[in-house]
Tab-separated table of C-alpha atoms in Angstrom:
chain	number	residue	atom	x	y	z
A	1	MET	CA	133.187	100.194	54.573
A	2	PRO	CA	131.694	96.768	53.851
A	3	ASP	CA	128.397	96.629	52.001
A	4	THR	CA	125.315	96.085	54.158
A	5	PRO	CA	124.067	92.537	53.540
A	6	PRO	CA	120.664	92.372	51.844
A	7	ARG	CA	117.584	91.616	53.915
A	8	PRO	CA	116.231	88.061	53.691
A	9	ALA	CA	113.636	87.377	50.996
A	10	LEU	CA	110.119	87.976	52.251
A	11	ALA	CA	107.070	85.799	51.664
A	12	HIS	CA	103.912	87.741	50.870
A	13	HIS	CA	100.467	87.450	49.302
A	14	LEU	CA	99.071	90.337	47.276
A	15	THR	CA	95.401	90.691	46.377
A	16	VAL	CA	95.047	93.182	43.528
A	17	GLY	CA	92.022	95.476	43.449
A	18	LYS	CA	91.106	99.108	43.903
A	19	GLY	CA	92.619	101.430	46.466
A	20	PRO	CA	93.561	102.723	48.810
A	21	PRO	CA	95.559	99.524	49.340
A	22	VAL	CA	95.641	97.891	52.773
A	23	ILE	CA	98.708	96.215	54.307
A	24	PHE	CA	98.685	94.106	57.485
A	25	LEU	CA	101.667	94.158	59.877
A	26	PRO	CA	101.731	91.179	62.279
A	27	GLY	CA	102.765	91.286	65.906
A	28	TYR	CA	105.925	89.946	67.496
A	29	ALA	CA	106.754	86.350	66.486
A	30	SER	CA	103.514	86.207	64.514
A	31	ASP	CA	102.974	85.649	60.797
A	32	MET	CA	100.605	86.278	57.916
A	33	GLU	CA	98.541	83.141	58.570
A	34	GLY	CA	96.762	84.632	61.582
A	35	ALA	CA	92.996	85.047	61.780
A	36	LYS	CA	93.015	88.825	61.228
A	37	ALA	CA	95.308	88.714	58.182
A	38	LEU	CA	93.293	85.939	56.530
A	39	ALA	CA	89.971	87.595	57.335
A	40	LEU	CA	91.158	90.871	55.822
A	41	GLU	CA	92.293	89.048	52.702
A	42	ALA	CA	88.852	87.439	52.356
A	43	TRP	CA	87.216	90.856	52.814
A	44	ALA	CA	89.534	92.435	50.234
A	45	LYS	CA	88.753	89.777	47.649
A	46	ALA	CA	85.020	90.173	48.207
A	47	ALA	CA	85.199	93.979	48.158
A	48	GLY	CA	87.639	94.252	45.249
A	49	ARG	CA	90.271	95.971	47.383
A	50	THR	CA	94.048	95.774	47.135
A	51	PHE	CA	95.486	93.979	50.178
A	52	LEU	CA	98.875	92.621	51.165
A	53	ARG	CA	99.886	90.297	53.980
A	54	PHE	CA	103.473	89.216	54.549
A	55	ASP	CA	105.945	87.650	56.956
A	56	TYR	CA	108.816	89.564	58.509
A	57	ALA	CA	112.311	88.124	58.032
A	58	GLY	CA	112.807	85.064	60.229
A	59	CYS	CA	109.043	84.575	60.633
A	60	GLY	CA	106.584	82.270	58.910
A	61	ALA	CA	107.527	81.498	55.317
A	62	SER	CA	110.135	84.264	54.946
A	63	GLU	CA	113.856	83.590	54.894
A	64	GLY	CA	116.165	84.481	57.778
A	65	ASP	CA	116.981	83.454	61.343
A	66	PHE	CA	114.413	84.764	63.834
A	67	GLU	CA	116.980	85.441	66.562
A	68	GLU	CA	119.053	87.638	64.253
A	69	GLN	CA	116.192	90.069	63.608
A	70	THR	CA	115.609	93.521	65.079
A	71	LEU	CA	112.708	95.926	65.328
A	72	THR	CA	114.258	98.261	62.774
A	73	GLY	CA	114.955	95.349	60.447
A	74	TRP	CA	111.293	94.387	60.564
A	75	ARG	CA	110.392	98.043	60.004
A	76	ASP	CA	112.524	97.925	56.857
A	77	ASP	CA	110.695	94.750	55.796
A	78	ALA	CA	107.371	96.560	56.148
A	79	LEU	CA	108.703	99.499	54.148
A	80	GLU	CA	109.848	97.125	51.390
A	81	MET	CA	106.299	95.796	51.182
A	82	LEU	CA	104.823	99.307	51.291
A	83	ASP	CA	107.032	100.215	48.330
A	84	LEU	CA	105.118	97.685	46.210
A	85	PHE	CA	102.153	100.072	46.090
A	86	SER	CA	101.871	102.987	43.664
A	87	GLU	CA	99.613	104.984	45.979
A	88	PRO	CA	99.447	105.659	49.729
A	89	ALA	CA	98.187	102.712	51.777
A	90	ILE	CA	96.156	102.113	54.903
A	91	VAL	CA	98.583	100.430	57.305
A	92	VAL	CA	97.036	98.021	59.823
A	93	GLY	CA	99.350	96.974	62.649
A	94	SER	CA	98.691	94.453	65.413
A	95	SER	CA	100.578	94.837	68.707
A	96	MET	CA	104.249	95.277	67.701
A	97	GLY	CA	102.988	95.774	64.153
A	98	GLY	CA	101.229	98.881	65.428
A	99	TRP	CA	104.574	100.251	66.616
A	100	ILE	CA	106.049	99.641	63.176
A	101	ALA	CA	102.981	101.239	61.559
A	102	LEU	CA	103.564	104.374	63.633
A	103	MET	CA	107.187	104.534	62.485
A	104	LEU	CA	106.120	104.215	58.851
A	105	ALA	CA	103.478	106.930	59.175
A	106	ARG	CA	105.940	109.248	60.909
A	107	ASP	CA	108.910	108.686	58.599
A	108	HIS	CA	107.145	108.073	55.259
A	109	PRO	CA	103.948	110.153	55.388
A	110	GLU	CA	103.704	110.257	51.600
A	111	GLN	CA	103.132	106.487	51.591
A	112	VAL	CA	100.575	106.197	54.399
A	113	ALA	CA	96.972	107.281	53.824
A	114	GLY	CA	95.753	106.096	57.217
A	115	LEU	CA	96.700	103.913	60.167
A	116	VAL	CA	94.824	101.336	62.224
A	117	GLY	CA	96.496	100.102	65.401
A	118	LEU	CA	95.225	97.028	67.250
A	119	ALA	CA	96.500	96.853	70.846
A	120	THR	CA	99.414	98.972	69.667
A	121	ALA	CA	102.533	98.000	71.615
A	122	ALA	CA	104.652	101.082	70.923
A	123	ASP	CA	107.822	101.179	73.042
A	124	PHE	CA	107.096	97.796	74.618
A	125	THR	CA	110.807	97.121	75.075
A	126	ASP	CA	110.573	99.788	77.793
A	127	TRP	CA	107.398	98.910	79.703
A	128	GLY	CA	106.934	95.280	78.646
A	129	PHE	CA	109.969	93.821	80.430
A	130	SER	CA	110.819	93.556	84.102
A	131	MET	CA	114.160	94.828	85.345
A	132	ASP	CA	115.283	91.223	85.870
A	133	GLU	CA	114.415	90.416	82.265
A	134	LYS	CA	116.283	93.456	80.998
A	135	MET	CA	119.353	92.418	82.990
A	136	ALA	CA	119.114	88.862	81.656
A	137	LEU	CA	118.883	90.170	78.093
A	138	LEU	CA	122.035	92.211	78.570
A	139	GLN	CA	123.930	89.440	80.356
A	140	ASP	CA	122.761	86.354	78.477
A	141	GLY	CA	121.732	87.802	75.104
A	142	ARG	CA	118.270	86.212	75.149
A	143	ILE	CA	115.340	85.217	77.330
A	144	GLU	CA	112.411	82.860	76.881
A	145	ARG	CA	108.841	83.374	78.050
A	146	ALA	CA	106.012	80.877	78.162
A	147	SER	CA	103.529	81.793	75.444
A	148	PRO	CA	99.741	81.720	75.938
A	149	TYR	CA	99.394	81.268	72.167
A	150	SER	CA	101.850	78.427	71.516
A	151	ASP	CA	103.370	75.332	73.105
A	152	ARG	CA	106.778	76.806	72.334
A	153	PRO	CA	108.225	79.671	74.394
A	154	THR	CA	108.592	83.131	72.914
A	155	VAL	CA	112.220	84.194	72.508
A	156	PHE	CA	113.456	87.754	72.902
A	157	THR	CA	117.035	88.700	72.125
A	158	SER	CA	119.225	91.560	73.303
A	159	ARG	CA	119.627	92.472	69.625
A	160	PHE	CA	115.882	93.041	69.274
A	161	TRP	CA	115.516	94.697	72.680
A	162	GLN	CA	118.317	97.197	72.064
A	163	SER	CA	116.859	98.050	68.649
A	164	GLY	CA	113.517	98.713	70.292
A	165	GLU	CA	115.021	100.885	72.998
A	166	ALA	CA	116.760	102.972	70.331
A	167	SER	CA	113.417	103.396	68.515
A	168	ARG	CA	111.195	104.572	71.366
A	169	MET	CA	108.761	107.242	70.228
A	170	THR	CA	106.081	107.955	72.847
A	171	ALA	CA	107.955	110.322	75.176
A	172	ALA	CA	107.193	113.336	72.974
A	173	SER	CA	104.644	114.440	70.379
A	174	ILE	CA	104.566	111.999	67.451
A	175	PRO	CA	104.574	113.903	64.131
A	176	ILE	CA	101.935	111.880	62.293
A	177	SER	CA	99.305	113.794	60.315
A	178	CYS	CA	97.207	111.058	58.674
A	179	PRO	CA	93.933	109.729	60.138
A	180	VAL	CA	94.606	107.206	62.934
A	181	ARG	CA	92.255	104.649	64.455
A	182	LEU	CA	93.263	102.770	67.610
A	183	ILE	CA	91.380	99.673	68.803
A	184	HIS	CA	92.050	98.071	72.182
A	185	GLY	CA	90.371	95.281	74.149
A	186	LEU	CA	89.682	95.952	77.820
A	187	GLY	CA	90.521	92.295	78.499
A	188	ASP	CA	94.029	92.655	77.025
A	189	ARG	CA	96.572	91.108	79.415
A	190	ASP	CA	99.609	91.894	77.252
A	191	VAL	CA	99.312	95.592	76.396
A	192	PRO	CA	97.754	97.892	79.020
A	193	VAL	CA	94.896	99.957	77.649
A	194	ASP	CA	96.534	103.106	78.990
A	195	ARG	CA	99.195	102.686	76.281
A	196	THR	CA	96.522	103.386	73.661
A	197	MET	CA	95.143	106.316	75.639
A	198	HIS	CA	98.667	107.744	75.840
A	199	LEU	CA	99.048	107.407	72.065
A	200	LEU	CA	95.725	109.173	71.585
A	201	HIS	CA	97.244	112.251	73.198
A	202	MET	CA	100.756	111.986	71.730
A	203	ILE	CA	99.913	111.568	68.026
A	204	ARG	CA	99.867	115.021	66.444
A	205	SER	CA	97.106	114.339	63.896
A	206	GLY	CA	93.799	116.019	64.633
A	207	ASP	CA	91.959	112.932	63.353
A	208	VAL	CA	92.730	110.271	65.962
A	209	GLN	CA	90.024	108.036	67.426
A	210	ALA	CA	90.246	105.223	69.971
A	211	THR	CA	87.706	102.402	70.249
A	212	LEU	CA	87.667	100.281	73.414
A	213	VAL	CA	86.192	96.779	73.168
A	214	LYS	CA	84.691	95.723	76.498
A	215	HIS	CA	85.387	91.985	76.304
A	216	GLY	CA	88.168	92.082	73.719
A	217	ASP	CA	91.465	90.339	74.470
A	218	HIS	CA	94.914	91.063	73.068
A	219	ARG	CA	94.391	89.188	69.832
A	220	LEU	CA	91.070	90.841	68.882
A	221	SER	CA	90.335	87.927	66.564
A	222	ARG	CA	86.709	87.124	67.427
A	223	ASP	CA	84.160	87.537	64.657
A	224	GLU	CA	82.865	90.756	66.194
A	225	ASP	CA	86.407	92.121	66.568
A	226	ILE	CA	87.195	91.437	62.918
A	227	ALA	CA	83.888	92.990	61.845
A	228	LEU	CA	84.859	96.127	63.803
A	229	LEU	CA	88.290	96.139	62.147
A	230	ILE	CA	86.780	95.909	58.669
A	231	ARG	CA	84.303	98.709	59.384
A	232	THR	CA	87.172	100.830	60.662
A	233	ILE	CA	89.247	100.244	57.520
A	234	GLU	CA	86.273	100.982	55.272
A	235	GLY	CA	85.676	104.224	57.153
A	236	LEU	CA	89.301	105.232	56.717
A	237	GLY	CA	89.078	104.483	53.012
A	238	SER	CA	86.287	107.026	52.641
A	239	VAL	CA	88.268	109.610	54.635
A	240	SER	CA	91.471	109.170	52.612
A	241	SER	CA	89.854	108.962	49.163
């Protein structure tokens, strides 16, 4: 059997402070230069907290070809970053990053002290694509969508989509026991709010709370959204300590 090639080198920024450490997982085709990641870094520096932001392979400043990446590959990238900590971390995931955060909390509970999901897009390869798009992915290997956040279209590949379909997790009880906080904007046009309400019921932990933001959009990057995120993380820190 041939050796599995190593994952591309990952770019990351680590702020060293007290724990529990906090790690931010970006959404699909996003990177560590987003408003939430930078705001959390500024908070961590001011509060003396340990915080890490990073780019998945093929994204931002990390090595790798974006179109060669998969959901499970990006999960492995997040786990590599989580391994940098010597104590369990609070994992903060945005959109697809929330899906990856759930996988980490389920499969590596000893490394996750708490989880914050922002517009968590768990299983979006199932509900986030039309049947025509799924057929095009299988036939053509890729599709492009106009992006509301960029002048360039967002690319999805059959490689990524198939990895996501093999990693679906919301059809049955999700064996996560750590505290979980889910935040979702009622103005989100990308991830239906009922996805968060479904997660609220499916996650096994007895300490799961959902916060709905009346005028929040998918990005949840307004000043008031970030203030809510920071308060949520600080509250989790007191629970897990």
